[in-house]
Each structure stands twice: as C-alpha cells, then as structure tokens.
PDB file of C-alpha atoms in Angstrom:
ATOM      1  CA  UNK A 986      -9.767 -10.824 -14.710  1.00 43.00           C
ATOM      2  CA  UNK A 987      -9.625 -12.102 -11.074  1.00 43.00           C
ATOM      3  CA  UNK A 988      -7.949  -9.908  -8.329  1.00 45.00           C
ATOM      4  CA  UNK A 989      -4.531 -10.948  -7.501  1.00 43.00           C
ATOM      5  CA  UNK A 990      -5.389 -12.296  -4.196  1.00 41.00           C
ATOM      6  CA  UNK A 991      -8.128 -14.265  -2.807  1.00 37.00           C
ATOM      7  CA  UNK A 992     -11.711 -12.756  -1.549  1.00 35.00           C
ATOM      8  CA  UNK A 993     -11.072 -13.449   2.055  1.00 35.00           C
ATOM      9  CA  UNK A 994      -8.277 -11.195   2.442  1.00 34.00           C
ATOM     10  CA  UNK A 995      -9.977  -8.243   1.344  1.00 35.00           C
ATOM     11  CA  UNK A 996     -10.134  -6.286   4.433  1.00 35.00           C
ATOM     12  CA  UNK A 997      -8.677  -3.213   5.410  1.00 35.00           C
ATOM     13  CA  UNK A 998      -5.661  -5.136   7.234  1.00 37.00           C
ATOM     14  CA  UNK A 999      -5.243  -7.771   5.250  1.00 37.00           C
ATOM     15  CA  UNK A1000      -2.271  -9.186   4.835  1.00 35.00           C
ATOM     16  CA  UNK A1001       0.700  -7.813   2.359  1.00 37.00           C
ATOM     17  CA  UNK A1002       1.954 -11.531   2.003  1.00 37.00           C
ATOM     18  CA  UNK A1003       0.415 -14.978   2.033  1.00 33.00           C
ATOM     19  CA  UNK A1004       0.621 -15.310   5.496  1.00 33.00           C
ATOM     20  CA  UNK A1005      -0.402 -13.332   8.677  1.00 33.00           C
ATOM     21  CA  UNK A1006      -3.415 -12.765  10.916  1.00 31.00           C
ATOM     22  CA  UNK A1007      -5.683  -9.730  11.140  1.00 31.00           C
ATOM     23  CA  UNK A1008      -4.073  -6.560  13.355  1.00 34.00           C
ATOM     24  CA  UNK A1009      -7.635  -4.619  13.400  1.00 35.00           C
ATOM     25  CA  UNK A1010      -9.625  -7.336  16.058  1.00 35.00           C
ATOM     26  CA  UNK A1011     -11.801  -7.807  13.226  1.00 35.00           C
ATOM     27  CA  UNK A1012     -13.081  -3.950  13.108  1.00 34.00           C
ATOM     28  CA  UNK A1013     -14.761  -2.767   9.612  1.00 33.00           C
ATOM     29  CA  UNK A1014     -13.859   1.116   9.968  1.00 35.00           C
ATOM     30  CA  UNK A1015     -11.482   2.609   7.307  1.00 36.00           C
ATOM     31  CA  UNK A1016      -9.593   4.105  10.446  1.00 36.00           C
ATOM     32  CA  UNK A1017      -7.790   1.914  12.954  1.00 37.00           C
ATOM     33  CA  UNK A1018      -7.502   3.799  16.242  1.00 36.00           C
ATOM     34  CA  UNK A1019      -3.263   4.013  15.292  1.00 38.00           C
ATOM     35  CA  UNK A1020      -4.759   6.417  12.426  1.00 37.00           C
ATOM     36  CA  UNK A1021      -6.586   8.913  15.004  1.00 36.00           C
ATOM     37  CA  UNK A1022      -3.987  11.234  14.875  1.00 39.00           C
ATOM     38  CA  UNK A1023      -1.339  12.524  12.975  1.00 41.00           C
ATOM     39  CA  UNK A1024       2.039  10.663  13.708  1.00 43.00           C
ATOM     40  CA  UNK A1025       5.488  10.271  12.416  1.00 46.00           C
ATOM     41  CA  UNK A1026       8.400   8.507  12.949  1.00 43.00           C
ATOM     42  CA  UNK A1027      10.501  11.285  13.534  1.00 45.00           C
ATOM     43  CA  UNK A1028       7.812  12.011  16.619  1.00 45.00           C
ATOM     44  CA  UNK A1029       8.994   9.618  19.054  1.00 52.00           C
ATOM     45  CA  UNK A1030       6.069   7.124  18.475  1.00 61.00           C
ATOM     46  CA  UNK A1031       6.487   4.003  16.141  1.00 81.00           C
ATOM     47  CA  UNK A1032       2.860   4.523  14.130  1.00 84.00           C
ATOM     48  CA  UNK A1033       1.880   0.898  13.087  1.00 94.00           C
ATOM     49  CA  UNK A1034       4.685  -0.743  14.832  1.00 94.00           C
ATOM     50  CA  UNK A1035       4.792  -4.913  14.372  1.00 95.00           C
ATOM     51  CA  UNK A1036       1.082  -4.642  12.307  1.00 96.00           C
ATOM     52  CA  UNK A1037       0.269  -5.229   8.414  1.00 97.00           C
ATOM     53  CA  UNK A1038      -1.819  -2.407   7.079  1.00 97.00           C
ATOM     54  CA  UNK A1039      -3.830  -1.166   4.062  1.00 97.00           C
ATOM     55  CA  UNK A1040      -3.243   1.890   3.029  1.00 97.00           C
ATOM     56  CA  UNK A1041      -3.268   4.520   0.202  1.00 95.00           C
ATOM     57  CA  UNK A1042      -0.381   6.655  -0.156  1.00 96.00           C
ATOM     58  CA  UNK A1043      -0.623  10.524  -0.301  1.00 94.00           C
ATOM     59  CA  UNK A1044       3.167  10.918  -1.507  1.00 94.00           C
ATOM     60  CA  UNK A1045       6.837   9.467  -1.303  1.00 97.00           C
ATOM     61  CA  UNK A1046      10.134  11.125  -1.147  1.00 98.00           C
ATOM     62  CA  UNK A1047      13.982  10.107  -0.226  1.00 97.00           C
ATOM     63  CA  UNK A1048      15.211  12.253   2.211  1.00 94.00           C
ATOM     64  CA  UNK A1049      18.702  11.803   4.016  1.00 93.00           C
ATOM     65  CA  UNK A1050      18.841   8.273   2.414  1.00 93.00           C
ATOM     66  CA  UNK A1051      16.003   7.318   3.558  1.00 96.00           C
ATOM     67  CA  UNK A1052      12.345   6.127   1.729  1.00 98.00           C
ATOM     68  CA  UNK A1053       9.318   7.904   3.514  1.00 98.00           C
ATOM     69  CA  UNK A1054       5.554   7.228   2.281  1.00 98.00           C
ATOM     70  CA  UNK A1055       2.739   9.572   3.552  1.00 97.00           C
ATOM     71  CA  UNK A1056       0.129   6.561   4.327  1.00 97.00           C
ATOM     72  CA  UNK A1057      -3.734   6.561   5.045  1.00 96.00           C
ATOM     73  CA  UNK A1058      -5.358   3.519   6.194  1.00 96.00           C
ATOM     74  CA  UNK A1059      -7.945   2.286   3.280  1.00 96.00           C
ATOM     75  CA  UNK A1060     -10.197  -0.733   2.706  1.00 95.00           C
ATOM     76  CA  UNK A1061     -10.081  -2.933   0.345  1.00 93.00           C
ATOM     77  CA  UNK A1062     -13.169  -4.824  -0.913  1.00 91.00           C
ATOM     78  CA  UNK A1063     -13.513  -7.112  -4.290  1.00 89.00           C
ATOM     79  CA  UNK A1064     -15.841  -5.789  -6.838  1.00 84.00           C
ATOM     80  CA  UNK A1065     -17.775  -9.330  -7.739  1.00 85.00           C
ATOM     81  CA  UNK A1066     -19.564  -7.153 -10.948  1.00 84.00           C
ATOM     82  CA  UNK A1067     -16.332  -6.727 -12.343  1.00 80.00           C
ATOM     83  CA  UNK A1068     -14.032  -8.803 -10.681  1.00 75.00           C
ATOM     84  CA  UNK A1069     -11.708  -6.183  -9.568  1.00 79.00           C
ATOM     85  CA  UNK A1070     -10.453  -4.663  -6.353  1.00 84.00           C
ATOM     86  CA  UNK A1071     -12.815  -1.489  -5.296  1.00 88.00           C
ATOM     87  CA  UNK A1072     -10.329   0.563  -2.938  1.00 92.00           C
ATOM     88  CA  UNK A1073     -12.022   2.788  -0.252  1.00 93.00           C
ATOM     89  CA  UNK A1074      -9.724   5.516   0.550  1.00 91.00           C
ATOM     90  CA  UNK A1075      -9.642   6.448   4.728  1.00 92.00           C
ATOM     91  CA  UNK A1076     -10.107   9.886   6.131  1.00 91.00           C
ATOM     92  CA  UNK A1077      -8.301  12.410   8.330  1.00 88.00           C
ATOM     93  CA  UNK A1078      -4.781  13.008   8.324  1.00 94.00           C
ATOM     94  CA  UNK A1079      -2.112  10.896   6.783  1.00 95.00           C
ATOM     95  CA  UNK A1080       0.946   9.462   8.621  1.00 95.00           C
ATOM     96  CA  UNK A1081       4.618   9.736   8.058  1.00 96.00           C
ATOM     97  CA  UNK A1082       6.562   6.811   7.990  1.00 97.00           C
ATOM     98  CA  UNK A1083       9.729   6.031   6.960  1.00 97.00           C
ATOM     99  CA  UNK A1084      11.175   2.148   4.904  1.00 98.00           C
ATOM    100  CA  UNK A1085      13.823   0.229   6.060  1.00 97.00           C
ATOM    101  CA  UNK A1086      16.478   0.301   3.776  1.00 95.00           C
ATOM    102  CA  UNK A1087      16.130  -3.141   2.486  1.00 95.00           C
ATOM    103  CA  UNK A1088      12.458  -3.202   2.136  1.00 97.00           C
ATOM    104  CA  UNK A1089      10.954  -5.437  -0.573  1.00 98.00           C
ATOM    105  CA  UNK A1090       8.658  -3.506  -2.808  1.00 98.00           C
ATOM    106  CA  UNK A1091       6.628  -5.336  -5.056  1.00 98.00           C
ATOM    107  CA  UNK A1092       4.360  -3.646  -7.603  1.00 97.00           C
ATOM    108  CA  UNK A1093       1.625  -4.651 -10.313  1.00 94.00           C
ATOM    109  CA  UNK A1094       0.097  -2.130 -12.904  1.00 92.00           C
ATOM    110  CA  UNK A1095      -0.692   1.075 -13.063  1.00 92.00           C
ATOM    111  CA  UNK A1096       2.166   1.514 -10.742  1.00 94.00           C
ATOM    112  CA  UNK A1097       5.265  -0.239 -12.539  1.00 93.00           C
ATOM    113  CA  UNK A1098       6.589  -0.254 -15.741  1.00 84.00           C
ATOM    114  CA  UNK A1099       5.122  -2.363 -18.607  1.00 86.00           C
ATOM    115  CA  UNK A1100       7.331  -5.730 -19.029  1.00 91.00           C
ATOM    116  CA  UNK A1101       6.780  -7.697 -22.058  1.00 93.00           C
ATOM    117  CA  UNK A1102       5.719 -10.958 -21.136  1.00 94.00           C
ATOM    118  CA  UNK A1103       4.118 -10.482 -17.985  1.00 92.00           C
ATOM    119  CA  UNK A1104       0.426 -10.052 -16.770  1.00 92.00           C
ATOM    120  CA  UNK A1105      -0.128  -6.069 -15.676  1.00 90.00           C
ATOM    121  CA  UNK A1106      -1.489  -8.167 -12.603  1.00 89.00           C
ATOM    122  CA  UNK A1107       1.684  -9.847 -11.714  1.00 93.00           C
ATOM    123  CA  UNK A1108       4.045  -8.179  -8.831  1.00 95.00           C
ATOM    124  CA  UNK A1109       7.213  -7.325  -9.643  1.00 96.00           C
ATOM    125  CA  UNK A1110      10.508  -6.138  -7.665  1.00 97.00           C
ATOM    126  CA  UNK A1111      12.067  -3.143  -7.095  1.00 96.00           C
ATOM    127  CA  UNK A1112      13.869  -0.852  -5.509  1.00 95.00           C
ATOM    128  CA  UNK A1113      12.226   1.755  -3.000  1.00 96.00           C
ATOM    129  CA  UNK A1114      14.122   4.363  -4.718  1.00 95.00           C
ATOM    130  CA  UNK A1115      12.844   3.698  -8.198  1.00 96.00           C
ATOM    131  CA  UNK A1116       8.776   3.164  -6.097  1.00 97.00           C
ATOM    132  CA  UNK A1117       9.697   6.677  -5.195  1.00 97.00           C
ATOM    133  CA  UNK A1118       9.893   7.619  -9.218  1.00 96.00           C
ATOM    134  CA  UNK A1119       7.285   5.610 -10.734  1.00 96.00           C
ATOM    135  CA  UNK A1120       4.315   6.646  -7.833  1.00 96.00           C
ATOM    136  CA  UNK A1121       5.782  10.533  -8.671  1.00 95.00           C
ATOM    137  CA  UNK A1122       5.166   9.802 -12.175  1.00 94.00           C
ATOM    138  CA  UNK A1123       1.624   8.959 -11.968  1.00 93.00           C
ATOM    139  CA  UNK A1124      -1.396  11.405 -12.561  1.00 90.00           C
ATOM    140  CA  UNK A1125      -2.531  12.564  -8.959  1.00 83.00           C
ATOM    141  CA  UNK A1126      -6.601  11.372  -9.890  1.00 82.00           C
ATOM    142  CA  UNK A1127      -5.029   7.567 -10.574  1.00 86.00           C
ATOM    143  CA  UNK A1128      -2.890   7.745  -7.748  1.00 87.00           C
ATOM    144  CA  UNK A1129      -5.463   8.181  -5.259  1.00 82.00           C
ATOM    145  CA  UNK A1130      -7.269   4.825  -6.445  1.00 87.00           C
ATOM    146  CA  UNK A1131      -4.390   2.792  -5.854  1.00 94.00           C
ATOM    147  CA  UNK A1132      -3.542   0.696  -2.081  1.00 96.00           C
ATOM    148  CA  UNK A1133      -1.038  -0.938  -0.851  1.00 97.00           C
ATOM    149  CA  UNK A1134      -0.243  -3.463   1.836  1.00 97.00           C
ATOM    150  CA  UNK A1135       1.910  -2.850   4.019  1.00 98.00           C
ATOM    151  CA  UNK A1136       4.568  -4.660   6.249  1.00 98.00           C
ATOM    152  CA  UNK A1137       5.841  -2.905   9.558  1.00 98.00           C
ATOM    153  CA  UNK A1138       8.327  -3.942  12.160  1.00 97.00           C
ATOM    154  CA  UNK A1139       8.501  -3.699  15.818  1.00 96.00           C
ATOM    155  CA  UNK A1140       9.888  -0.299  15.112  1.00 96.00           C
ATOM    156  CA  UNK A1141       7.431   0.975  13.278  1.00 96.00           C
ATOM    157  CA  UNK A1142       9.515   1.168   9.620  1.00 97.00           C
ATOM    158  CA  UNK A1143       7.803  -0.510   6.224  1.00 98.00           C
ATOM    159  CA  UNK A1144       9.414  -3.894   5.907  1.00 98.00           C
ATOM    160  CA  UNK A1145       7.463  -4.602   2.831  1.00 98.00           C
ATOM    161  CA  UNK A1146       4.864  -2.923   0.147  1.00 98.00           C
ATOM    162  CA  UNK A1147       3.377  -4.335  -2.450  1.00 97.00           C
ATOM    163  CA  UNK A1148       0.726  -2.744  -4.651  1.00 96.00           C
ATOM    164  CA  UNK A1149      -2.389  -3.775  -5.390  1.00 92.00           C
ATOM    165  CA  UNK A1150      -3.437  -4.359  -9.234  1.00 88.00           C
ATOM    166  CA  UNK A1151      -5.913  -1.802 -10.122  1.00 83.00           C
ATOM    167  CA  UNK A1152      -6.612  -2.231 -14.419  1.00 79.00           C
TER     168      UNK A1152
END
C-alpha cells in the first residue's frame, strides 16, 4: 500500500495540502529553530505563524471554545521496504497552539472512525471538536506514531490538519 502522498514531500515541513513551498530553508533537523523553546499562543508570540509544519501531537483539549493541540515538530520519511510512512518524532518541549474555529481537519486511519466503503488511507472531514475525541480515544503508545501536517496563519492559529495514514 503506497503512502497517501508522494515521496518528495516527505520532509519534516512538507506541505499539509497539494500545494506550498518548504518553510524550513531546506534544513534536515527534526527541530526548526521556532521549536527551541517552549511557546504558546496565550504568550504573546504567534509560534509557527504563516508556515506549514509536521508535527506529532502530545494532546488536544477544548477549552473556552476553543481547539488547542500540544504540537512537536517531527519528520516524516517514506519507508520504501514497506511502503509506508516512518514518522520520526522531534525532541524538547512541545508547543501550545490553539485552531481557528473553522479549521478543516482531515483524518485517515488509525485516527478516524472506520467508514464502510472507504480506504483506511483516504482523508476524511471533521470537526475539530470530534479530532479532540477520537485522538483522546486512542492508546497513548499508537498515538505517539502518528503526524500531522499542519496549516498556520499569519497569526499563528492551525488553519488546517490533516493526519497522516499510519496502517
């Protein structure tokens, strides 16, 4: 089974959608120098503001209305042996950020419910509250092996997340 998108956008920033350019200059470290420290939105700084970033996410929550993901830069490489996606987590701390409300979440397997007639591969929509449920649900050692791409506007808030397949 082929990974759901091509080889040349398996990099650490590579884009959640079909288009984009690299945000990292082209760097191969796990850790873009936004991840040195620990940020959050509430802390006056916009953490990933206007970039597209691969991450793994350490948990999720609502809180005053609001969708926030703890996030990690990761890397993602494609496993040629068996055709899969090999996700390298990052290090150090994680970073809060908060979704807008309107963000489009797309997710493939393990992540989202099974729907008959569909590939386990195959993104599908929903809401960030419901994200927020199914990532809960999940057993803590599969949840670590999972990334996501991620979307961010000029104010630092995820725009857009979609999950990668991991079978």
């Amino acid at each position: 089974m082929a990974p759901a998108e091509s080889p040349k956008k398996a990099s650490p920033s590579a884009p959640a959608g079909n288009a984009g350019t690299r945000t990292d200059g082209g760097q191969k470290s796990a850790e873009p120098a936004a991840a040195a420290k620990e940020t959050s939105a509430s802390a006056g700084q916009a953490a990933f503001a206007g970039t597209q970033q691969f991450v793994t996410i350490g948990k999720a929550w609502t809180e005053g209305g609001l969708t926030r993901l703890s996030v990690r830069p990761a890397e993602k490489k494609v496993n040629t042996q068996f055709d899969t996606w090999e996700i390298i987590p990052g290090t150090g701390p994680f970073t809060t950020v908060t979704m807008t409300k309107d963000a489009r979440v797309l997710l493939a397997c393990p992540v989202r419910d099974e729907v008959a007639g569909t590939s386990r591969a195959e993104p599908l929509p929903y809401s960030p509250a419901r994200f927020v449920t199914l990532l809960n649900q999940l057993d803590s050692g599969l949840q670590d092996g999972i990334g996501y791409d991620l979307v961010f506007d000029g104010a630092g808030q995820v725009t857009s997340l979609k999950s990668l397949y991991r079978p």
